[in-house]
């Protein structure tokens, strides 16, 4: 299923749930609009279309049509050329006024600023510090999840620090997934998200720090580059889950306080249980500790219900994994991460030489090759072809 289709399905399922709450008087129009991430006017317009046409009325009618507001490329190029050759160093406001006065520009100041920022000719102004106050929780589970890792001496018997990866809900502080790994990274993030999404459904947003496996940040401590997504960013975008970066430890206060609680309790519990290995610690965490922790520290959501959306007809494991394109060599093999993956005979093609295939690496290290939407081979973590997993023609 292409990304557009997935997003349309998620949007319609989420709207049905919100519309039902609205018609029963449990949400006002303003609250329903906030839940959906649109303006109140947009929600009222969508509600009218939904009540008149059903789900088909929610389909985005802009798809496949060129925007009537799209600015011609030559006009953008002219503005950039003027700034480079005549107005270098001018403030955006001054430059825009001059364009309107002497060069016949009819575009807005905001458009001019965005063009100069995108071209790297003008740096965005430094944002002033805002007054900080405790952020209220989201009203229902599934509106926002937090995922974070904490490096700590969780198991003193190991003699080294390891990472605890936790995914919890903002509305209730319920921990949906927690496990130990040697080092936090893309694979551990995917593992946690897969556990939660399969069990609960898709949330509205995910809130994380700006670790390199979550975001690409060109300048240390600066803004993230959302135009250059990481593997995690690509997967979340494909599923229509908004990814929100945190810019300070205080912004992640909910998860930071939770890790303080875990460091004060879990270390002692693991030691008391005589656990000395990561495998045993993960079993203890899932079967024993987490149910007790949630029963003790969960809070009641502000409103009944859930914002999670179950995703039908999509294999989450094939999205929440590392993906890279490769060109098949003349011997019908693909090189990936130091491994040579031999492509077996296929019912769809005589060979795949010079074709572009997509390598999937799953959180447990297994690999697969895809040609378009079709899986053409699967391998174990060492690159050995799994004969019993070779796809057959339908």
PDB file of C-alpha atoms in Angstrom, residues 45 94 163 189 199-200 221 276 312 332:
ATOM      1  CA  UNK A  45     -16.309  21.513   6.560  1.00  0.00           C
ATOM      2  CA  UNK A  94      13.976  45.561   3.776  1.00  0.00           C
ATOM      3  CA  UNK A 163      20.653   1.043  27.767  1.00  0.00           C
ATOM      4  CA  UNK A 189      13.794   2.246  18.415  1.00  0.00           C
ATOM      5  CA  UNK A 199      -0.395  -4.132  20.428  1.00  0.00           C
ATOM      6  CA  UNK A 200      -2.116  -0.727  20.521  1.00  0.00           C
ATOM      7  CA  UNK A 221      22.500  21.846  19.326  1.00  0.00           C
ATOM      8  CA  UNK A 276      22.733 -11.133  36.161  1.00  0.00           C
ATOM      9  CA  UNK A 312      -5.302  -2.830   8.561  1.00  0.00           C
ATOM     10  CA  UNK A 332      23.014 -11.704  -9.273  1.00  0.00           C
TER      11      UNK A 332
END
